């Protein structure tokens, strides 16, 4: 069973930066695809950044392109989300998730492992 633990959220002024991290209990390369999601109160959960761990390929939601960067440290089994130029609309609970073995990164239902979330508030 894979466990994901996020940390590094917080409160920051508009224009500031945060760098949440997600530590996996399994080697990140074995998780093949990891994604940061966020959910604001009253809104649907949104995928914001994805990394294919074997290739390092990344993908971003239009709302965060140019401001957020997802990266990994395989030695530490950690995935990061560098968030710059933060806006009030970036406020929400941020979760990292990984696809289950054999899953498809393009299928939301295949994200079988989830962390508990870390709160980001931009004021």
Short mmCIF file of N, CA, C and O in Angstrom, two decimals:
data_model
loop_
_atom_site.label_atom_id
_atom_site.label_comp_id
_atom_site.label_asym_id
_atom_site.label_seq_id
_atom_site.Cartn_x
_atom_site.Cartn_y
_atom_site.Cartn_z
N UNK A 1 0.85 -1.19 0.00
CA UNK A 1 0.00 0.00 0.00
C UNK A 1 0.88 1.23 0.00
O UNK A 1 1.80 1.35 0.80
N UNK A 2 0.59 2.17 -0.90
CA UNK A 2 1.38 3.39 -1.04
C UNK A 2 0.75 4.49 -0.21
O UNK A 2 -0.46 4.72 -0.25
N UNK A 3 1.59 5.18 0.53
CA UNK A 3 1.12 6.35 1.28
C UNK A 3 1.77 7.60 0.71
O UNK A 3 2.96 7.59 0.37
N UNK A 4 0.99 8.66 0.63
CA UNK A 4 1.46 9.96 0.16
C UNK A 4 1.21 10.98 1.26
O UNK A 4 0.10 11.05 1.80
N UNK A 5 2.22 11.76 1.56
CA UNK A 5 2.09 12.76 2.62
C UNK A 5 2.53 14.12 2.08
O UNK A 5 3.69 14.29 1.70
N UNK A 6 1.58 15.06 2.08
CA UNK A 6 1.89 16.41 1.62
C UNK A 6 2.27 17.31 2.79
O UNK A 6 1.82 17.10 3.92
N UNK A 7 3.03 18.31 2.48
CA UNK A 7 3.35 19.37 3.44
C UNK A 7 3.78 20.59 2.65
O UNK A 7 3.96 20.52 1.42
N UNK A 8 3.93 21.71 3.35
CA UNK A 8 4.47 22.88 2.69
C UNK A 8 3.45 23.89 2.22
O UNK A 8 3.81 24.88 1.58
N UNK A 9 2.18 23.65 2.54
CA UNK A 9 1.19 24.67 2.25
C UNK A 9 1.33 25.82 3.24
O UNK A 9 2.24 25.85 4.05
N UNK A 10 0.40 26.77 3.15
CA UNK A 10 0.45 27.89 4.08
C UNK A 10 -0.33 29.06 3.57
O UNK A 10 -1.11 28.93 2.61
N UNK A 11 -0.16 30.20 4.22
CA UNK A 11 -0.82 31.44 3.83
C UNK A 11 0.22 32.39 3.28
O UNK A 11 1.29 32.57 3.86
N UNK A 12 -0.12 33.02 2.18
CA UNK A 12 0.84 33.90 1.51
C UNK A 12 0.09 35.04 0.84
O UNK A 12 -1.08 34.88 0.46
N UNK A 13 0.75 36.16 0.71
CA UNK A 13 0.14 37.30 0.04
C UNK A 13 0.10 37.09 -1.47
O UNK A 13 0.88 36.29 -2.02
N UNK A 14 -0.78 37.80 -2.11
CA UNK A 14 -0.87 37.77 -3.57
C UNK A 14 0.51 38.09 -4.16
O UNK A 14 1.19 39.02 -3.71
N UNK A 15 0.90 37.28 -5.13
CA UNK A 15 2.21 37.45 -5.75
C UNK A 15 3.32 36.65 -5.11
O UNK A 15 4.42 36.58 -5.66
N UNK A 16 3.03 36.04 -3.98
CA UNK A 16 4.03 35.27 -3.26
C UNK A 16 4.20 33.87 -3.83
O UNK A 16 3.61 33.50 -4.85
N UNK A 17 5.02 33.09 -3.14
CA UNK A 17 5.35 31.74 -3.59
C UNK A 17 5.24 30.74 -2.45
O UNK A 17 5.44 31.08 -1.29
N UNK A 18 4.92 29.51 -2.82
CA UNK A 18 4.95 28.38 -1.91
C UNK A 18 5.47 27.17 -2.67
O UNK A 18 5.39 27.12 -3.91
N UNK A 19 5.98 26.20 -1.91
CA UNK A 19 6.49 24.99 -2.55
C UNK A 19 6.06 23.76 -1.75
O UNK A 19 6.84 23.18 -0.99
N UNK A 20 4.81 23.33 -1.94
CA UNK A 20 4.38 22.10 -1.27
C UNK A 20 5.17 20.89 -1.78
O UNK A 20 5.65 20.88 -2.92
N UNK A 21 5.30 19.90 -0.92
CA UNK A 21 5.96 18.67 -1.31
C UNK A 21 5.08 17.47 -0.98
O UNK A 21 4.19 17.56 -0.13
N UNK A 22 5.35 16.38 -1.64
CA UNK A 22 4.60 15.13 -1.46
C UNK A 22 5.60 14.00 -1.39
O UNK A 22 6.30 13.73 -2.37
N UNK A 23 5.66 13.37 -0.23
CA UNK A 23 6.58 12.25 -0.03
C UNK A 23 5.81 10.95 -0.16
O UNK A 23 4.78 10.75 0.47
N UNK A 24 6.35 10.05 -1.00
CA UNK A 24 5.71 8.76 -1.23
C UNK A 24 6.44 7.67 -0.46
O UNK A 24 7.66 7.69 -0.33
N UNK A 25 5.66 6.70 0.01
CA UNK A 25 6.26 5.58 0.73
C UNK A 25 6.92 4.60 -0.21
O UNK A 25 7.71 3.77 0.17
N UNK A 26 6.55 4.68 -1.52
CA UNK A 26 7.17 3.85 -2.54
C UNK A 26 8.06 4.72 -3.39
O UNK A 26 7.91 5.94 -3.42
N UNK A 27 8.99 4.12 -4.10
CA UNK A 27 9.85 4.88 -4.99
C UNK A 27 8.98 5.58 -6.02
O UNK A 27 8.13 4.97 -6.64
N UNK A 28 9.20 6.89 -6.19
CA UNK A 28 8.33 7.68 -7.06
C UNK A 28 8.33 7.15 -8.48
O UNK A 28 7.32 7.22 -9.18
N UNK A 29 9.48 6.60 -8.91
CA UNK A 29 9.51 6.09 -10.28
C UNK A 29 8.56 4.91 -10.46
O UNK A 29 8.10 4.65 -11.56
N UNK A 30 8.27 4.19 -9.38
CA UNK A 30 7.35 3.06 -9.51
C UNK A 30 5.92 3.52 -9.62
O UNK A 30 5.05 2.74 -10.00
N UNK A 31 5.66 4.77 -9.33
CA UNK A 31 4.30 5.29 -9.37
C UNK A 31 3.96 5.87 -10.73
O UNK A 31 2.84 6.33 -10.91
N UNK A 32 4.89 5.93 -11.62
CA UNK A 32 4.75 6.28 -13.04
C UNK A 32 4.13 7.64 -13.31
O UNK A 32 4.59 8.38 -14.17
N UNK A 33 3.05 7.96 -12.67
CA UNK A 33 2.39 9.22 -12.96
C UNK A 33 1.86 9.80 -11.66
O UNK A 33 1.13 9.12 -10.94
N UNK A 34 2.22 11.04 -11.38
CA UNK A 34 1.74 11.70 -10.18
C UNK A 34 1.18 13.06 -10.56
O UNK A 34 1.65 13.70 -11.51
N UNK A 35 0.17 13.47 -9.81
CA UNK A 35 -0.53 14.72 -10.17
C UNK A 35 -0.87 15.49 -8.89
O UNK A 35 -1.22 14.89 -7.87
N UNK A 36 -0.76 16.78 -8.97
CA UNK A 36 -1.27 17.66 -7.93
C UNK A 36 -2.68 18.11 -8.33
O UNK A 36 -2.89 18.57 -9.46
N UNK A 37 -3.59 17.95 -7.40
CA UNK A 37 -4.95 18.44 -7.55
C UNK A 37 -5.18 19.55 -6.53
O UNK A 37 -4.47 19.65 -5.53
N UNK A 38 -6.21 20.33 -6.76
CA UNK A 38 -6.63 21.29 -5.76
C UNK A 38 -8.15 21.36 -5.74
O UNK A 38 -8.82 21.07 -6.75
N UNK A 39 -8.66 21.74 -4.59
CA UNK A 39 -10.11 21.91 -4.46
C UNK A 39 -10.39 23.09 -3.55
O UNK A 39 -9.93 23.11 -2.40
N UNK A 40 -11.13 24.04 -4.09
CA UNK A 40 -11.56 25.20 -3.32
C UNK A 40 -12.97 24.93 -2.79
O UNK A 40 -13.72 24.14 -3.38
N UNK A 41 -13.34 25.57 -1.69
CA UNK A 41 -14.69 25.37 -1.14
C UNK A 41 -15.76 25.65 -2.19
O UNK A 41 -15.72 26.69 -2.87
N UNK A 42 -16.67 24.73 -2.35
CA UNK A 42 -17.77 24.91 -3.27
C UNK A 42 -17.43 24.67 -4.72
O UNK A 42 -18.28 24.86 -5.60
N UNK A 43 -16.19 24.27 -4.99
CA UNK A 43 -15.77 24.04 -6.37
C UNK A 43 -15.35 22.59 -6.56
O UNK A 43 -15.02 21.89 -5.61
N UNK A 44 -15.34 22.17 -7.82
CA UNK A 44 -14.90 20.82 -8.12
C UNK A 44 -13.38 20.71 -8.00
O UNK A 44 -12.65 21.69 -8.18
N UNK A 45 -12.94 19.49 -7.73
CA UNK A 45 -11.51 19.23 -7.70
C UNK A 45 -10.92 19.42 -9.09
O UNK A 45 -11.51 19.02 -10.08
N UNK A 46 -9.74 20.02 -9.13
CA UNK A 46 -9.10 20.35 -10.40
C UNK A 46 -7.67 19.82 -10.41
O UNK A 46 -6.92 20.04 -9.46
N UNK A 47 -7.30 19.14 -11.47
CA UNK A 47 -5.91 18.72 -11.63
C UNK A 47 -5.10 19.90 -12.12
O UNK A 47 -5.48 20.54 -13.10
N UNK A 48 -3.99 20.21 -11.47
CA UNK A 48 -3.23 21.39 -11.86
C UNK A 48 -1.89 21.06 -12.49
O UNK A 48 -1.41 21.81 -13.34
N UNK A 49 -1.24 19.96 -12.09
CA UNK A 49 0.08 19.66 -12.63
C UNK A 49 0.33 18.16 -12.54
O UNK A 49 0.02 17.54 -11.53
N UNK A 50 0.91 17.63 -13.61
CA UNK A 50 1.16 16.19 -13.72
C UNK A 50 2.60 15.95 -14.11
O UNK A 50 3.16 16.70 -14.92
N UNK A 51 3.19 14.89 -13.56
CA UNK A 51 4.52 14.49 -13.98
C UNK A 51 4.54 12.99 -14.23
O UNK A 51 3.99 12.21 -13.44
N UNK A 52 5.12 12.62 -15.36
CA UNK A 52 5.38 11.21 -15.65
C UNK A 52 6.76 10.91 -15.10
O UNK A 52 7.75 11.44 -15.61
N UNK A 53 6.80 10.10 -14.07
CA UNK A 53 8.02 10.02 -13.29
C UNK A 53 9.19 9.41 -14.06
O UNK A 53 10.34 9.78 -13.82
N UNK A 54 8.93 8.49 -14.96
CA UNK A 54 10.03 7.86 -15.67
C UNK A 54 10.71 8.78 -16.67
O UNK A 54 11.93 8.75 -16.83
N UNK A 55 9.91 9.62 -17.34
CA UNK A 55 10.44 10.50 -18.38
C UNK A 55 10.67 11.92 -17.89
O UNK A 55 11.42 12.67 -18.50
N UNK A 56 9.98 12.29 -16.82
CA UNK A 56 10.05 13.68 -16.36
C UNK A 56 9.13 14.61 -17.13
O UNK A 56 9.14 15.83 -16.88
N UNK A 57 8.35 14.07 -18.03
CA UNK A 57 7.42 14.92 -18.79
C UNK A 57 6.38 15.52 -17.84
O UNK A 57 5.92 14.86 -16.91
N UNK A 58 6.02 16.76 -18.12
CA UNK A 58 5.08 17.47 -17.26
C UNK A 58 3.93 18.06 -18.08
O UNK A 58 4.06 18.26 -19.30
N UNK A 59 2.85 18.32 -17.39
CA UNK A 59 1.69 18.93 -18.03
C UNK A 59 0.98 19.78 -16.98
O UNK A 59 0.99 19.43 -15.78
N UNK A 60 0.37 20.89 -17.44
CA UNK A 60 -0.23 21.83 -16.52
C UNK A 60 -1.60 22.27 -16.98
O UNK A 60 -1.88 22.36 -18.18
N UNK A 61 -2.45 22.59 -16.02
CA UNK A 61 -3.71 23.23 -16.34
C UNK A 61 -3.42 24.64 -16.84
O UNK A 61 -2.45 25.27 -16.43
N UNK A 62 -4.27 25.12 -17.74
CA UNK A 62 -4.06 26.45 -18.30
C UNK A 62 -4.00 27.52 -17.22
O UNK A 62 -3.28 28.52 -17.35
N UNK A 63 -4.74 27.31 -16.15
CA UNK A 63 -4.83 28.32 -15.09
C UNK A 63 -3.52 28.51 -14.34
O UNK A 63 -3.35 29.53 -13.64
N UNK A 64 -2.59 27.56 -14.46
CA UNK A 64 -1.34 27.67 -13.69
C UNK A 64 -0.11 27.67 -14.58
O UNK A 64 1.02 27.82 -14.08
N UNK A 65 -0.28 27.53 -15.87
CA UNK A 65 0.88 27.50 -16.77
C UNK A 65 1.70 28.77 -16.64
O UNK A 65 1.16 29.87 -16.60
N UNK A 66 3.02 28.57 -16.59
CA UNK A 66 3.92 29.70 -16.46
C UNK A 66 4.12 30.16 -15.03
O UNK A 66 5.01 30.97 -14.76
N UNK A 67 3.30 29.65 -14.09
CA UNK A 67 3.43 30.05 -12.68
C UNK A 67 3.81 28.87 -11.78
O UNK A 67 4.51 29.05 -10.79
N UNK A 68 3.33 27.69 -12.10
CA UNK A 68 3.57 26.50 -11.29
C UNK A 68 4.54 25.57 -12.01
O UNK A 68 4.51 25.46 -13.25
N UNK A 69 5.37 24.89 -11.24
CA UNK A 69 6.28 23.90 -11.79
C UNK A 69 6.26 22.65 -10.92
O UNK A 69 6.49 22.74 -9.71
N UNK A 70 5.99 21.51 -11.55
CA UNK A 70 6.03 20.24 -10.83
C UNK A 70 7.38 19.59 -11.10
O UNK A 70 7.89 19.64 -12.23
N UNK A 71 7.97 19.02 -10.07
CA UNK A 71 9.27 18.37 -10.23
C UNK A 71 9.36 17.20 -9.27
O UNK A 71 8.51 17.04 -8.38
N UNK A 72 10.39 16.41 -9.43
CA UNK A 72 10.54 15.22 -8.60
C UNK A 72 11.97 15.07 -8.14
O UNK A 72 12.91 15.52 -8.80
N UNK A 73 12.12 14.41 -7.01
CA UNK A 73 13.42 14.00 -6.51
C UNK A 73 13.32 12.51 -6.24
O UNK A 73 12.78 12.10 -5.22
N UNK A 74 13.77 11.73 -7.21
CA UNK A 74 13.61 10.29 -7.10
C UNK A 74 14.31 9.70 -5.89
O UNK A 74 13.83 8.76 -5.27
N UNK A 75 15.46 10.28 -5.54
CA UNK A 75 16.21 9.75 -4.40
C UNK A 75 15.43 9.92 -3.11
O UNK A 75 15.59 9.14 -2.17
N UNK A 76 14.59 10.96 -3.06
CA UNK A 76 13.84 11.25 -1.85
C UNK A 76 12.39 10.82 -1.98
O UNK A 76 11.59 11.07 -1.07
N UNK A 77 12.03 10.19 -3.10
CA UNK A 77 10.63 9.78 -3.34
C UNK A 77 9.68 10.94 -3.13
O UNK A 77 8.61 10.79 -2.53
N UNK A 78 10.07 12.10 -3.64
CA UNK A 78 9.31 13.32 -3.37
C UNK A 78 8.96 14.03 -4.67
O UNK A 78 9.79 14.11 -5.58
N UNK A 79 7.75 14.55 -4.71
CA UNK A 79 7.31 15.39 -5.81
C UNK A 79 6.99 16.76 -5.24
O UNK A 79 6.36 16.87 -4.18
N UNK A 80 7.41 17.79 -5.93
CA UNK A 80 7.22 19.16 -5.48
C UNK A 80 6.28 19.92 -6.42
O UNK A 80 6.14 19.58 -7.59
N UNK A 81 5.69 20.97 -5.89
CA UNK A 81 4.92 21.90 -6.71
C UNK A 81 5.37 23.31 -6.35
O UNK A 81 4.95 23.87 -5.34
N UNK A 82 6.24 23.86 -7.19
CA UNK A 82 6.67 25.24 -6.99
C UNK A 82 5.59 26.17 -7.53
O UNK A 82 5.25 26.10 -8.72
N UNK A 83 5.05 27.00 -6.66
CA UNK A 83 3.95 27.88 -7.04
C UNK A 83 4.42 29.32 -6.88
O UNK A 83 4.71 29.77 -5.77
N UNK A 84 4.47 30.03 -7.98
CA UNK A 84 4.89 31.43 -7.99
C UNK A 84 3.74 32.33 -8.44
O UNK A 84 2.76 31.85 -9.02
N UNK A 85 3.89 33.62 -8.20
CA UNK A 85 2.88 34.61 -8.61
C UNK A 85 1.49 34.17 -8.20
O UNK A 85 0.54 34.19 -9.01
N UNK A 86 1.35 33.79 -6.96
CA UNK A 86 0.09 33.24 -6.49
C UNK A 86 -1.02 34.27 -6.51
O UNK A 86 -0.79 35.47 -6.27
N UNK A 87 -2.24 33.79 -6.81
CA UNK A 87 -3.42 34.62 -6.90
C UNK A 87 -4.45 34.13 -5.89
O UNK A 87 -4.41 32.97 -5.47
N UNK A 88 -5.40 34.96 -5.53
CA UNK A 88 -6.45 34.50 -4.60
C UNK A 88 -7.18 33.26 -5.09
O UNK A 88 -7.55 32.40 -4.29
N UNK A 89 -7.35 33.15 -6.40
CA UNK A 89 -8.05 31.98 -6.95
C UNK A 89 -7.23 30.70 -6.86
O UNK A 89 -7.74 29.62 -7.18
N UNK A 90 -5.99 30.78 -6.43
CA UNK A 90 -5.19 29.57 -6.19
C UNK A 90 -5.47 28.97 -4.80
O UNK A 90 -4.98 27.88 -4.49
N UNK A 91 -6.25 29.68 -4.01
CA UNK A 91 -6.58 29.18 -2.67
C UNK A 91 -7.34 27.87 -2.75
O UNK A 91 -8.24 27.71 -3.57
N UNK A 92 -6.97 26.93 -1.89
CA UNK A 92 -7.66 25.65 -1.83
C UNK A 92 -6.83 24.62 -1.12
O UNK A 92 -5.70 24.89 -0.70
N UNK A 93 -7.40 23.41 -1.01
CA UNK A 93 -6.66 22.28 -0.46
C UNK A 93 -5.95 21.60 -1.62
O UNK A 93 -6.58 21.30 -2.64
N UNK A 94 -4.68 21.40 -1.46
CA UNK A 94 -3.87 20.78 -2.51
C UNK A 94 -3.54 19.35 -2.12
O UNK A 94 -3.04 19.09 -1.02
N UNK A 95 -3.82 18.45 -3.05
CA UNK A 95 -3.60 17.02 -2.83
C UNK A 95 -2.64 16.49 -3.90
O UNK A 95 -2.72 16.88 -5.06
N UNK A 96 -1.76 15.57 -3.50
CA UNK A 96 -1.04 14.84 -4.53
C UNK A 96 -1.64 13.45 -4.64
O UNK A 96 -2.21 12.92 -3.67
N UNK A 97 -1.54 12.91 -5.82
CA UNK A 97 -2.11 11.60 -6.09
C UNK A 97 -1.22 10.86 -7.08
O UNK A 97 -0.49 11.48 -7.85
N UNK A 98 -1.32 9.54 -7.05
CA UNK A 98 -0.55 8.70 -7.95
C UNK A 98 -1.45 7.63 -8.54
O UNK A 98 -2.41 7.19 -7.89
N UNK A 99 -1.13 7.22 -9.77
CA UNK A 99 -1.94 6.18 -10.38
C UNK A 99 -1.56 4.82 -9.80
O UNK A 99 -0.42 4.60 -9.40
N UNK A 100 -2.54 3.94 -9.76
CA UNK A 100 -2.29 2.58 -9.28
C UNK A 100 -1.53 1.82 -10.35
O UNK A 100 -1.51 2.22 -11.52
N UNK A 101 -0.85 0.71 -10.00
CA UNK A 101 -0.11 -0.08 -10.99
C UNK A 101 -0.98 -0.48 -12.15
O UNK A 101 -2.13 -0.94 -11.97
N UNK A 102 -0.46 -0.28 -13.35
CA UNK A 102 -1.21 -0.62 -14.55
C UNK A 102 -2.21 0.44 -14.96
O UNK A 102 -2.90 0.28 -15.98
N UNK A 103 -2.29 1.50 -14.20
CA UNK A 103 -3.26 2.54 -14.50
C UNK A 103 -2.82 3.45 -15.64
O UNK A 103 -1.67 3.42 -16.08
N UNK A 104 -3.75 4.27 -16.06
CA UNK A 104 -3.54 5.19 -17.18
C UNK A 104 -3.55 6.61 -16.63
O UNK A 104 -4.52 7.03 -16.00
N UNK A 105 -2.49 7.33 -16.91
CA UNK A 105 -2.38 8.70 -16.41
C UNK A 105 -3.51 9.59 -16.90
O UNK A 105 -3.87 10.57 -16.25
N UNK A 106 -4.07 9.23 -18.04
CA UNK A 106 -5.15 10.04 -18.59
C UNK A 106 -6.51 9.74 -18.01
O UNK A 106 -7.49 10.41 -18.33
N UNK A 107 -6.57 8.75 -17.12
CA UNK A 107 -7.85 8.35 -16.53
C UNK A 107 -7.91 8.75 -15.08
O UNK A 107 -7.17 8.23 -14.24
N UNK A 108 -8.81 9.68 -14.77
CA UNK A 108 -8.91 10.18 -13.40
C UNK A 108 -9.18 9.05 -12.41
O UNK A 108 -8.66 9.05 -11.29
N UNK A 109 -9.96 8.09 -12.83
CA UNK A 109 -10.31 6.99 -11.94
C UNK A 109 -9.14 6.09 -11.58
O UNK A 109 -9.24 5.30 -10.64
N UNK A 110 -8.04 6.21 -12.32
CA UNK A 110 -6.88 5.37 -12.04
C UNK A 110 -5.96 5.97 -10.98
O UNK A 110 -4.97 5.35 -10.60
N UNK A 111 -6.29 7.16 -10.51
CA UNK A 111 -5.50 7.74 -9.42
C UNK A 111 -6.01 7.11 -8.11
O UNK A 111 -6.97 7.58 -7.50
N UNK A 112 -5.30 6.04 -7.73
CA UNK A 112 -5.77 5.25 -6.59
C UNK A 112 -5.13 5.60 -5.27
O UNK A 112 -5.57 5.12 -4.23
N UNK A 113 -4.10 6.41 -5.30
CA UNK A 113 -3.39 6.78 -4.06
C UNK A 113 -3.47 8.29 -3.88
O UNK A 113 -3.12 9.04 -4.80
N UNK A 114 -3.89 8.69 -2.69
CA UNK A 114 -4.09 10.11 -2.41
C UNK A 114 -3.47 10.48 -1.06
O UNK A 114 -3.51 9.68 -0.12
N UNK A 115 -2.95 11.70 -0.99
CA UNK A 115 -2.51 12.22 0.28
C UNK A 115 -3.66 12.88 1.03
O UNK A 115 -4.78 12.95 0.52
N UNK A 116 -3.35 13.41 2.19
CA UNK A 116 -4.39 14.00 3.03
C UNK A 116 -4.62 15.47 2.70
O UNK A 116 -5.60 16.05 3.15
N UNK A 117 -3.72 16.06 1.93
CA UNK A 117 -3.89 17.44 1.50
C UNK A 117 -3.12 18.43 2.35
O UNK A 117 -2.82 18.17 3.52
N UNK A 118 -2.81 19.55 1.74
CA UNK A 118 -2.18 20.66 2.45
C UNK A 118 -2.85 21.95 1.98
O UNK A 118 -3.08 22.14 0.79
N UNK A 119 -3.22 22.80 2.93
CA UNK A 119 -4.00 24.00 2.63
C UNK A 119 -3.11 25.12 2.12
O UNK A 119 -2.06 25.41 2.70
N UNK A 120 -3.57 25.75 1.05
CA UNK A 120 -2.92 26.94 0.51
C UNK A 120 -3.93 28.08 0.52
O UNK A 120 -5.04 27.93 0.01
N UNK A 121 -3.55 29.18 1.13
CA UNK A 121 -4.42 30.35 1.20
C UNK A 121 -3.65 31.55 0.69
O UNK A 121 -2.56 31.86 1.18
N UNK A 122 -4.22 32.24 -0.30
CA UNK A 122 -3.60 33.43 -0.87
C UNK A 122 -4.49 34.62 -0.54
O UNK A 122 -5.68 34.62 -0.90
N UNK A 123 -3.96 35.61 0.13
CA UNK A 123 -4.77 36.74 0.57
C UNK A 123 -4.22 38.06 0.05
O UNK A 123 -3.09 38.13 -0.40
#
